[in-house]
Amino acid sequence: MTDLTYLSNQVLDAIRNTPEYAEFIRLLNHLRENPELYARVDEMRDKNFLIQQGDVGDPYDMMDALTNEYEDVINNKAVGEFITAEVALCKMIHEFNRNVAAGLEIE
């Protein structure tokens, strides 16, 4: 195992031991207890990703349509808590990646 592989495994362990990751996993498992809702959340996230990538139509119209189609999902408390936890975890990982990139001479 190279030093970098070893260190990346340490980072993974550190992330897995954060409150953000623990909360994300707790809420993910709670959401998975309702397979129908979990599937709708995944569908919504997939469509949202495509809209953000600009691969489909007018993004404003598409977001309005997405909001209308998934209003029940968006207004679900468990979904809101899950998405909030997911965003917190993603921000933490993004900050880590930014710190790594800032320490390297890459353009």
mmCIF file of C-alpha atoms in Angstrom:
data_model
loop_
_atom_site.group_PDB
_atom_site.id
_atom_site.type_symbol
_atom_site.label_atom_id
_atom_site.label_comp_id
_atom_site.label_asym_id
_atom_site.label_seq_id
_atom_site.Cartn_x
_atom_site.Cartn_y
_atom_site.Cartn_z
ATOM 1 C CA MET A 1 0.000 0.000 0.000
ATOM 2 C CA THR A 2 1.423 3.363 -0.979
ATOM 3 C CA ASP A 3 1.624 6.246 1.458
ATOM 4 C CA LEU A 4 -1.106 8.065 -0.467
ATOM 5 C CA THR A 5 -3.432 5.047 -0.353
ATOM 6 C CA TYR A 6 -2.821 4.706 3.367
ATOM 7 C CA LEU A 7 -3.503 8.399 3.936
ATOM 8 C CA SER A 8 -6.646 8.356 1.795
ATOM 9 C CA ASN A 9 -7.936 5.455 3.883
ATOM 10 C CA GLN A 10 -7.260 7.517 7.009
ATOM 11 C CA VAL A 11 -9.244 10.395 5.504
ATOM 12 C CA LEU A 12 -12.119 8.021 4.737
ATOM 13 C CA ASP A 13 -12.087 6.785 8.318
ATOM 14 C CA ALA A 14 -12.049 10.376 9.567
ATOM 15 C CA ILE A 15 -15.032 11.281 7.370
ATOM 16 C CA ARG A 16 -16.933 8.195 8.512
ATOM 17 C CA ASN A 17 -16.407 9.322 12.119
ATOM 18 C CA THR A 18 -17.836 12.816 11.650
ATOM 19 C CA PRO A 19 -21.238 13.836 12.994
ATOM 20 C CA GLU A 20 -22.187 14.922 9.458
ATOM 21 C CA TYR A 21 -21.605 11.449 8.052
ATOM 22 C CA ALA A 22 -23.332 9.742 10.980
ATOM 23 C CA GLU A 23 -26.396 11.955 10.542
ATOM 24 C CA PHE A 24 -26.433 11.390 6.783
ATOM 25 C CA ILE A 25 -26.296 7.596 7.208
ATOM 26 C CA ARG A 26 -28.955 7.650 9.936
ATOM 27 C CA LEU A 27 -31.341 9.638 7.758
ATOM 28 C CA LEU A 28 -30.507 7.626 4.638
ATOM 29 C CA ASN A 29 -31.360 4.399 6.452
ATOM 30 C CA HIS A 30 -34.563 5.965 7.769
ATOM 31 C CA LEU A 31 -35.521 7.014 4.241
ATOM 32 C CA ARG A 32 -34.748 3.530 2.880
ATOM 33 C CA GLU A 33 -37.364 2.127 5.267
ATOM 34 C CA ASN A 34 -39.927 3.574 2.851
ATOM 35 C CA PRO A 35 -38.822 2.173 -0.551
ATOM 36 C CA GLU A 36 -41.480 4.086 -2.501
ATOM 37 C CA LEU A 37 -40.471 7.435 -1.010
ATOM 38 C CA TYR A 38 -36.780 6.581 -1.404
ATOM 39 C CA ALA A 39 -37.350 5.825 -5.106
ATOM 40 C CA ARG A 40 -39.169 9.142 -5.590
ATOM 41 C CA VAL A 41 -36.327 11.010 -3.901
ATOM 42 C CA ASP A 42 -33.818 9.327 -6.227
ATOM 43 C CA GLU A 43 -35.931 10.195 -9.276
ATOM 44 C CA MET A 44 -36.183 13.807 -8.151
ATOM 45 C CA ARG A 45 -32.444 14.038 -7.513
ATOM 46 C CA ASP A 46 -31.650 12.535 -10.930
ATOM 47 C CA LYS A 47 -33.931 15.007 -12.693
ATOM 48 C CA ASN A 48 -32.553 17.888 -10.641
ATOM 49 C CA PHE A 49 -29.014 16.889 -11.639
ATOM 50 C CA LEU A 50 -29.935 16.869 -15.337
ATOM 51 C CA ILE A 51 -31.507 20.308 -15.015
ATOM 52 C CA GLN A 52 -28.413 21.662 -13.273
ATOM 53 C CA GLN A 53 -26.221 20.249 -16.034
ATOM 54 C CA GLY A 54 -28.258 22.165 -18.608
ATOM 55 C CA ASP A 55 -29.071 19.036 -20.597
ATOM 56 C CA VAL A 56 -32.810 19.692 -20.844
ATOM 57 C CA GLY A 57 -34.895 22.715 -21.873
ATOM 58 C CA ASP A 58 -35.188 26.003 -20.036
ATOM 59 C CA PRO A 59 -33.833 25.442 -16.510
ATOM 60 C CA TYR A 60 -36.353 27.781 -14.858
ATOM 61 C CA ASP A 61 -39.326 26.071 -16.478
ATOM 62 C CA MET A 62 -37.834 22.675 -15.746
ATOM 63 C CA MET A 63 -37.318 23.525 -12.054
ATOM 64 C CA ASP A 64 -40.913 24.736 -11.803
ATOM 65 C CA ALA A 65 -42.107 21.486 -13.358
ATOM 66 C CA LEU A 66 -39.868 19.461 -11.045
ATOM 67 C CA THR A 67 -41.168 21.332 -8.007
ATOM 68 C CA ASN A 68 -44.761 20.672 -9.051
ATOM 69 C CA GLU A 69 -44.135 17.007 -9.867
ATOM 70 C CA TYR A 70 -42.370 16.296 -6.578
ATOM 71 C CA GLU A 71 -44.222 18.671 -4.263
ATOM 72 C CA ASP A 72 -45.162 15.792 -1.958
ATOM 73 C CA VAL A 73 -41.528 14.708 -1.732
ATOM 74 C CA ILE A 74 -40.189 18.232 -1.241
ATOM 75 C CA ASN A 75 -42.648 18.883 1.600
ATOM 76 C CA ASN A 76 -41.896 15.593 3.369
ATOM 77 C CA LYS A 77 -40.093 16.275 6.668
ATOM 78 C CA ALA A 78 -37.909 13.146 6.444
ATOM 79 C CA VAL A 79 -36.820 14.083 2.931
ATOM 80 C CA GLY A 80 -35.992 17.634 3.988
ATOM 81 C CA GLU A 81 -33.877 16.390 6.880
ATOM 82 C CA PHE A 82 -32.103 13.907 4.600
ATOM 83 C CA ILE A 83 -31.322 16.526 1.954
ATOM 84 C CA THR A 84 -30.061 18.936 4.617
ATOM 85 C CA ALA A 85 -27.746 16.225 5.976
ATOM 86 C CA GLU A 86 -26.597 15.328 2.471
ATOM 87 C CA VAL A 87 -25.754 18.966 1.716
ATOM 88 C CA ALA A 88 -23.800 19.265 4.983
ATOM 89 C CA LEU A 89 -21.779 16.151 4.117
ATOM 90 C CA CYS A 90 -21.159 17.358 0.562
ATOM 91 C CA LYS A 91 -20.000 20.766 1.844
ATOM 92 C CA MET A 92 -17.551 19.070 4.184
ATOM 93 C CA ILE A 93 -16.134 16.918 1.376
ATOM 94 C CA HIS A 94 -16.027 19.915 -0.967
ATOM 95 C CA GLU A 95 -14.069 21.915 1.612
ATOM 96 C CA PHE A 96 -11.607 19.039 1.979
ATOM 97 C CA ASN A 97 -11.158 18.829 -1.802
ATOM 98 C CA ARG A 98 -10.646 22.601 -2.009
ATOM 99 C CA ASN A 99 -7.973 22.431 0.673
ATOM 100 C CA VAL A 100 -6.148 19.655 -1.172
ATOM 101 C CA ALA A 101 -6.345 21.475 -4.509
ATOM 102 C CA ALA A 102 -5.226 24.766 -2.937
ATOM 103 C CA GLY A 103 -2.094 23.082 -1.625
ATOM 104 C CA LEU A 104 -1.055 21.855 -5.071
ATOM 105 C CA GLU A 105 0.289 23.737 -8.051
ATOM 106 C CA ILE A 106 -2.320 22.689 -10.587
ATOM 107 C CA GLU A 107 -4.210 24.831 -13.040
#
